[in-house]
XYZ file of N, CA, C and O in Angstrom:
392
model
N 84.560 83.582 115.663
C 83.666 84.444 114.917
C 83.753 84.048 113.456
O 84.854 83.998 112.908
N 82.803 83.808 112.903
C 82.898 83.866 111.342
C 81.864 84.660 110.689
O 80.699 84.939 110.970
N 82.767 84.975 109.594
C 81.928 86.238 108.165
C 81.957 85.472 107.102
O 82.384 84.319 107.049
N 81.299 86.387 105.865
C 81.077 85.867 104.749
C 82.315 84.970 104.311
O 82.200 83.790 103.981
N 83.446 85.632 104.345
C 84.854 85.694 104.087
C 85.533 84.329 104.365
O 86.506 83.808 103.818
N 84.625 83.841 105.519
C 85.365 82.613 106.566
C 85.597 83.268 108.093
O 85.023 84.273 108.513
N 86.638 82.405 108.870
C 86.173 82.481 110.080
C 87.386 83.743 110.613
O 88.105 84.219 109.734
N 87.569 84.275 112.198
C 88.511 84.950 112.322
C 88.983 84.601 113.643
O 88.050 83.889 114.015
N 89.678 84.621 114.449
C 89.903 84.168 115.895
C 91.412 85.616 115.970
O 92.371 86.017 115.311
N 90.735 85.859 117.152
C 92.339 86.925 118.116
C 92.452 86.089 118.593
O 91.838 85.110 119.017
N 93.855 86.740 118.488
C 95.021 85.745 119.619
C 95.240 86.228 120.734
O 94.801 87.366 120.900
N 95.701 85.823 121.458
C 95.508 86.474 123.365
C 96.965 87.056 122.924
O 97.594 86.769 121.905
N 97.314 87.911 123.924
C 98.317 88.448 124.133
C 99.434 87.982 124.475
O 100.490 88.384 123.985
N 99.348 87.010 125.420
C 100.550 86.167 125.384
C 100.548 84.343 124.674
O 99.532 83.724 124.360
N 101.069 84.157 124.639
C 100.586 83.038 123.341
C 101.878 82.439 123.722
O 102.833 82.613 122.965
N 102.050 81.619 125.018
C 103.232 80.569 125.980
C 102.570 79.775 126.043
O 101.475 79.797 125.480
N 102.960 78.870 126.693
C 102.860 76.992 126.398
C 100.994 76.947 127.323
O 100.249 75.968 127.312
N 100.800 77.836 127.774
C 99.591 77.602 128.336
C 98.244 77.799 127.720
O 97.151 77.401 128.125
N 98.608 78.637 126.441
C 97.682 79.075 125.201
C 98.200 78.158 124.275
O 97.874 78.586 123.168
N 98.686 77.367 124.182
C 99.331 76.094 122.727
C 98.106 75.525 122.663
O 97.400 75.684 121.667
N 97.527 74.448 124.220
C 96.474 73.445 123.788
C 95.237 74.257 123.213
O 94.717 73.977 122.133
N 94.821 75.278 124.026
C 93.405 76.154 123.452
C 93.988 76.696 122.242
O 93.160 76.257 121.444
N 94.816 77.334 121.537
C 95.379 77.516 120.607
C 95.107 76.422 119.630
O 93.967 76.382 119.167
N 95.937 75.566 119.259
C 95.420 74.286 118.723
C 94.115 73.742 118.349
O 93.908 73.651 117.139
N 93.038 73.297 119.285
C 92.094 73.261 119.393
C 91.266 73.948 118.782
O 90.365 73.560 118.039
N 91.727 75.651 119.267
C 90.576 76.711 118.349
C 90.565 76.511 117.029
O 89.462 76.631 116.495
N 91.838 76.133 116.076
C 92.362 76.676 115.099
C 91.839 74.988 114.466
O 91.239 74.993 113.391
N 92.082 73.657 115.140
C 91.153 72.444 114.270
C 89.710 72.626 114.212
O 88.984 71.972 113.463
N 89.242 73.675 115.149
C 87.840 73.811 115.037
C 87.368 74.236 113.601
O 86.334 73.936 113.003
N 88.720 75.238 113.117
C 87.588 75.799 111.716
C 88.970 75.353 110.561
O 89.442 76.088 109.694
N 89.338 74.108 110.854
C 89.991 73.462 109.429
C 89.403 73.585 108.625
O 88.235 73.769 108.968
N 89.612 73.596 107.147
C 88.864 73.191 105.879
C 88.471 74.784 105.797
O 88.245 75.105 104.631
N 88.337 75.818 106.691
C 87.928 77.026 106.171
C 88.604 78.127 105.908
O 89.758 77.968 106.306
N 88.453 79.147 105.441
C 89.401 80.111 105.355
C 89.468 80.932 106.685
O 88.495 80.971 107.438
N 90.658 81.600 106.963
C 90.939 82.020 108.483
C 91.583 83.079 108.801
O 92.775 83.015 108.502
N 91.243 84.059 109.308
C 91.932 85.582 109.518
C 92.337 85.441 111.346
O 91.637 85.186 112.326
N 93.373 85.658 111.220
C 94.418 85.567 112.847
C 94.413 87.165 113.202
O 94.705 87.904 112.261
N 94.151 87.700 114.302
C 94.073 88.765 114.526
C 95.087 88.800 115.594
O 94.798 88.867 116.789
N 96.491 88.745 115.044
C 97.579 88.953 116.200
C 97.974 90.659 116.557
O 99.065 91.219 116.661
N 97.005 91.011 116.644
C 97.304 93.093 117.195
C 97.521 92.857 118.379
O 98.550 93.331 118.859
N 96.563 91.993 119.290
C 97.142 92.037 121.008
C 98.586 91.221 121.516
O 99.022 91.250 122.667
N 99.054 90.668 120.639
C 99.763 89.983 120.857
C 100.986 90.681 121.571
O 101.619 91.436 120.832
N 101.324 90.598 122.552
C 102.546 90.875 123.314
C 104.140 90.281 123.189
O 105.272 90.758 123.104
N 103.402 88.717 123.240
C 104.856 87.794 123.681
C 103.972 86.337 123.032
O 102.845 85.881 123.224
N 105.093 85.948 122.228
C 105.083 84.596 121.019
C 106.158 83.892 121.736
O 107.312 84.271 121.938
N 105.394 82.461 122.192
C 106.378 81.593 122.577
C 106.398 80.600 121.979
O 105.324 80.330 121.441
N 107.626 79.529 121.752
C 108.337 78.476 120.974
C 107.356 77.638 120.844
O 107.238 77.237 119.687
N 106.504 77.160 121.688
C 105.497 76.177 121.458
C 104.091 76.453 120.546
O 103.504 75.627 119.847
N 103.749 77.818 120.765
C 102.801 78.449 119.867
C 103.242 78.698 118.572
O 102.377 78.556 117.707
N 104.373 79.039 118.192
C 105.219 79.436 116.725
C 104.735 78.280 116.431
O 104.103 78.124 115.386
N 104.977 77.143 117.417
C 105.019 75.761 116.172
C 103.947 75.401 115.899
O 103.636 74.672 114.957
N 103.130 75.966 116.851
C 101.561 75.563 116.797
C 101.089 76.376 114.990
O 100.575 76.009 113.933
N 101.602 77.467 115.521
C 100.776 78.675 114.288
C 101.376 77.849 112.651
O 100.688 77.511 111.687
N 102.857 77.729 112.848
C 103.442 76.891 111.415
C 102.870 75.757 111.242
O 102.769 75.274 110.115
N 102.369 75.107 112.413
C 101.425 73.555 111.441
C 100.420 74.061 111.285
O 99.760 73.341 110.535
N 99.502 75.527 111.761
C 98.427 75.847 111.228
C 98.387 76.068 109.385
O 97.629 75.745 108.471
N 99.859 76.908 109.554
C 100.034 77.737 107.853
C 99.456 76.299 107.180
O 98.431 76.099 106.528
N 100.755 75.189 107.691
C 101.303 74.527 106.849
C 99.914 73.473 106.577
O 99.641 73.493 105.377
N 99.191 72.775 107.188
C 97.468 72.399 107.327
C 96.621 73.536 106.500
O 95.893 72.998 105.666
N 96.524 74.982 106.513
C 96.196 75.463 105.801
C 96.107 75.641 103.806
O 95.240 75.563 102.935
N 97.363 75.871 103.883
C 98.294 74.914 102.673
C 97.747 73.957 102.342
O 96.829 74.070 101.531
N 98.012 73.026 102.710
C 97.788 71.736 102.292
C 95.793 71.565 101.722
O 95.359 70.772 100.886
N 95.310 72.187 102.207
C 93.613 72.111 102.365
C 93.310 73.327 101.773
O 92.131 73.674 101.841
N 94.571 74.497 100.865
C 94.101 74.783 99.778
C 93.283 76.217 100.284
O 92.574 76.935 99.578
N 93.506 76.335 101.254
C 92.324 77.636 102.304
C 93.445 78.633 102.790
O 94.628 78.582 103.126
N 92.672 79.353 102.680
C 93.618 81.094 102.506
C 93.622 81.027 104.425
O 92.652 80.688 105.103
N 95.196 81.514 105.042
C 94.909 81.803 106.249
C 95.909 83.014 106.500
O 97.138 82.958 106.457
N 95.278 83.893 106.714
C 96.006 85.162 106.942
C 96.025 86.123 108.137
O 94.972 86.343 108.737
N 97.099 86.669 108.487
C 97.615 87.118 109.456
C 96.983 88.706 109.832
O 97.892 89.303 109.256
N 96.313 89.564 110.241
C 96.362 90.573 110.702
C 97.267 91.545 111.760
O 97.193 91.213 112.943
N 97.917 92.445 111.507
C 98.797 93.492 112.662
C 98.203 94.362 112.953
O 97.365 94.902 112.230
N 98.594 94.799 114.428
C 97.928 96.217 114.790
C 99.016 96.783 114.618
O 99.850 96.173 113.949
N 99.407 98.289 115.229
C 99.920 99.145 114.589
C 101.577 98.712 115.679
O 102.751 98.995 115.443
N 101.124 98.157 116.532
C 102.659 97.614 116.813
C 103.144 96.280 116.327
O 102.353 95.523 115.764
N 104.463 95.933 116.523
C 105.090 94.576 115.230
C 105.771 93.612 116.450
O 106.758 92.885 116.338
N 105.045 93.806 117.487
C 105.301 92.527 118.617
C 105.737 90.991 117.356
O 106.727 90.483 116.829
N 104.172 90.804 117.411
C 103.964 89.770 116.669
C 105.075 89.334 115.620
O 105.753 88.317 115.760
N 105.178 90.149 114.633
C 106.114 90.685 113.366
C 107.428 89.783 113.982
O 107.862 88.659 113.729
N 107.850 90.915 114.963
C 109.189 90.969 115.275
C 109.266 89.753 116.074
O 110.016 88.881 115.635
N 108.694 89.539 117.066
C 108.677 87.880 117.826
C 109.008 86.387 116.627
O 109.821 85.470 116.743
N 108.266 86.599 115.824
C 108.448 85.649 114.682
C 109.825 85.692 113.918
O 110.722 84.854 113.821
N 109.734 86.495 113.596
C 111.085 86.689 112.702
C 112.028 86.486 113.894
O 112.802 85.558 113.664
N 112.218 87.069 115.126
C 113.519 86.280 115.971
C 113.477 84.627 115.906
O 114.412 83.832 115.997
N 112.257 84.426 115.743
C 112.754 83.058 115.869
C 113.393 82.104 114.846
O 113.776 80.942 114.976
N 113.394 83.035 113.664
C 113.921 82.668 112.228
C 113.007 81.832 111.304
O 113.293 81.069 110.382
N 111.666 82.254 111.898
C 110.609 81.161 111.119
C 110.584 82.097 109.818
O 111.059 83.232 109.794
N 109.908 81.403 108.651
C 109.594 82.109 107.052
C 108.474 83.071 107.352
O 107.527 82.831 108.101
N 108.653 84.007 106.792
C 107.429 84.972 106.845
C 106.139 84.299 106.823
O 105.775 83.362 106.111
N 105.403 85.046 107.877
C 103.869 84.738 107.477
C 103.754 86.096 107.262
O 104.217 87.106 107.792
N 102.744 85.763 106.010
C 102.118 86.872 105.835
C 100.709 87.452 106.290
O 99.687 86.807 106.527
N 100.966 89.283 106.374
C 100.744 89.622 107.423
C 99.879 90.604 106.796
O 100.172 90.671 105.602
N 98.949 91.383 107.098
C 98.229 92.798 106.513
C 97.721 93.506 107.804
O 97.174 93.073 108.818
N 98.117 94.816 107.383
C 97.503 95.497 108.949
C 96.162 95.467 109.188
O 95.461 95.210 108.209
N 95.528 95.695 110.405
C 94.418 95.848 110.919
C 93.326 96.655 110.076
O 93.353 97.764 109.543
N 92.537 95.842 110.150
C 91.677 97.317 109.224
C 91.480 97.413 107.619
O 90.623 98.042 106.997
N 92.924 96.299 106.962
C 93.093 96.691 105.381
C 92.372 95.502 105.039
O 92.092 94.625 105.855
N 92.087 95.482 103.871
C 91.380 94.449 103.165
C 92.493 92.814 103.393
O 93.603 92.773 102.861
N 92.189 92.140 103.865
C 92.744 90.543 103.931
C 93.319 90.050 102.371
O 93.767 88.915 102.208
């Protein structure tokens, strides 16, 4: 989906090695643009997707384009990440201004 803003993609709920390649894929589709992640459904973050999402930040970064994280009102997402000891992404709840 994309808005004025740039583009936005949800993340499926479980996000294991079987969502990495479509994962990936979705996320080179709108390189070069700015990007809102809508991780509210997110259930369960697995090792292969973390790494997927950190070469997203880090490609993001680099190309200078804002990519930011959305939460729903539970911290699956939140808390899945941080176990894995990755650096904060930053995150804004559902609903608030990006």
């Amino acid at each position: 989906m994309s808005n004025a803003a740039g583009h936005s993609l949800v993340l499926p709920a479980v996000l294991d090695i079987r969502a990495a390649g479509p994962l990936q894929a979705d996320l080179l589709a709108v390189r070069g643009q700015p990007l809102t992640l809508d991780a509210s459904a997110v259930e369960r973050l697995g090792g292969l997707c973390l790494q997927v999402l950190l070469s997203a930040r880090a490609l993001w970064a680099a190309d200078g384009q804002l990519l930011t994280v959305t939460t729903g009102d539970g911290a699956a997402f939140s808390d899945q990440w941080a176990a894995f000891g990755a650096a904060a992404f930053d995150t804004v709840p559902l609903g608030a201004p990006a």
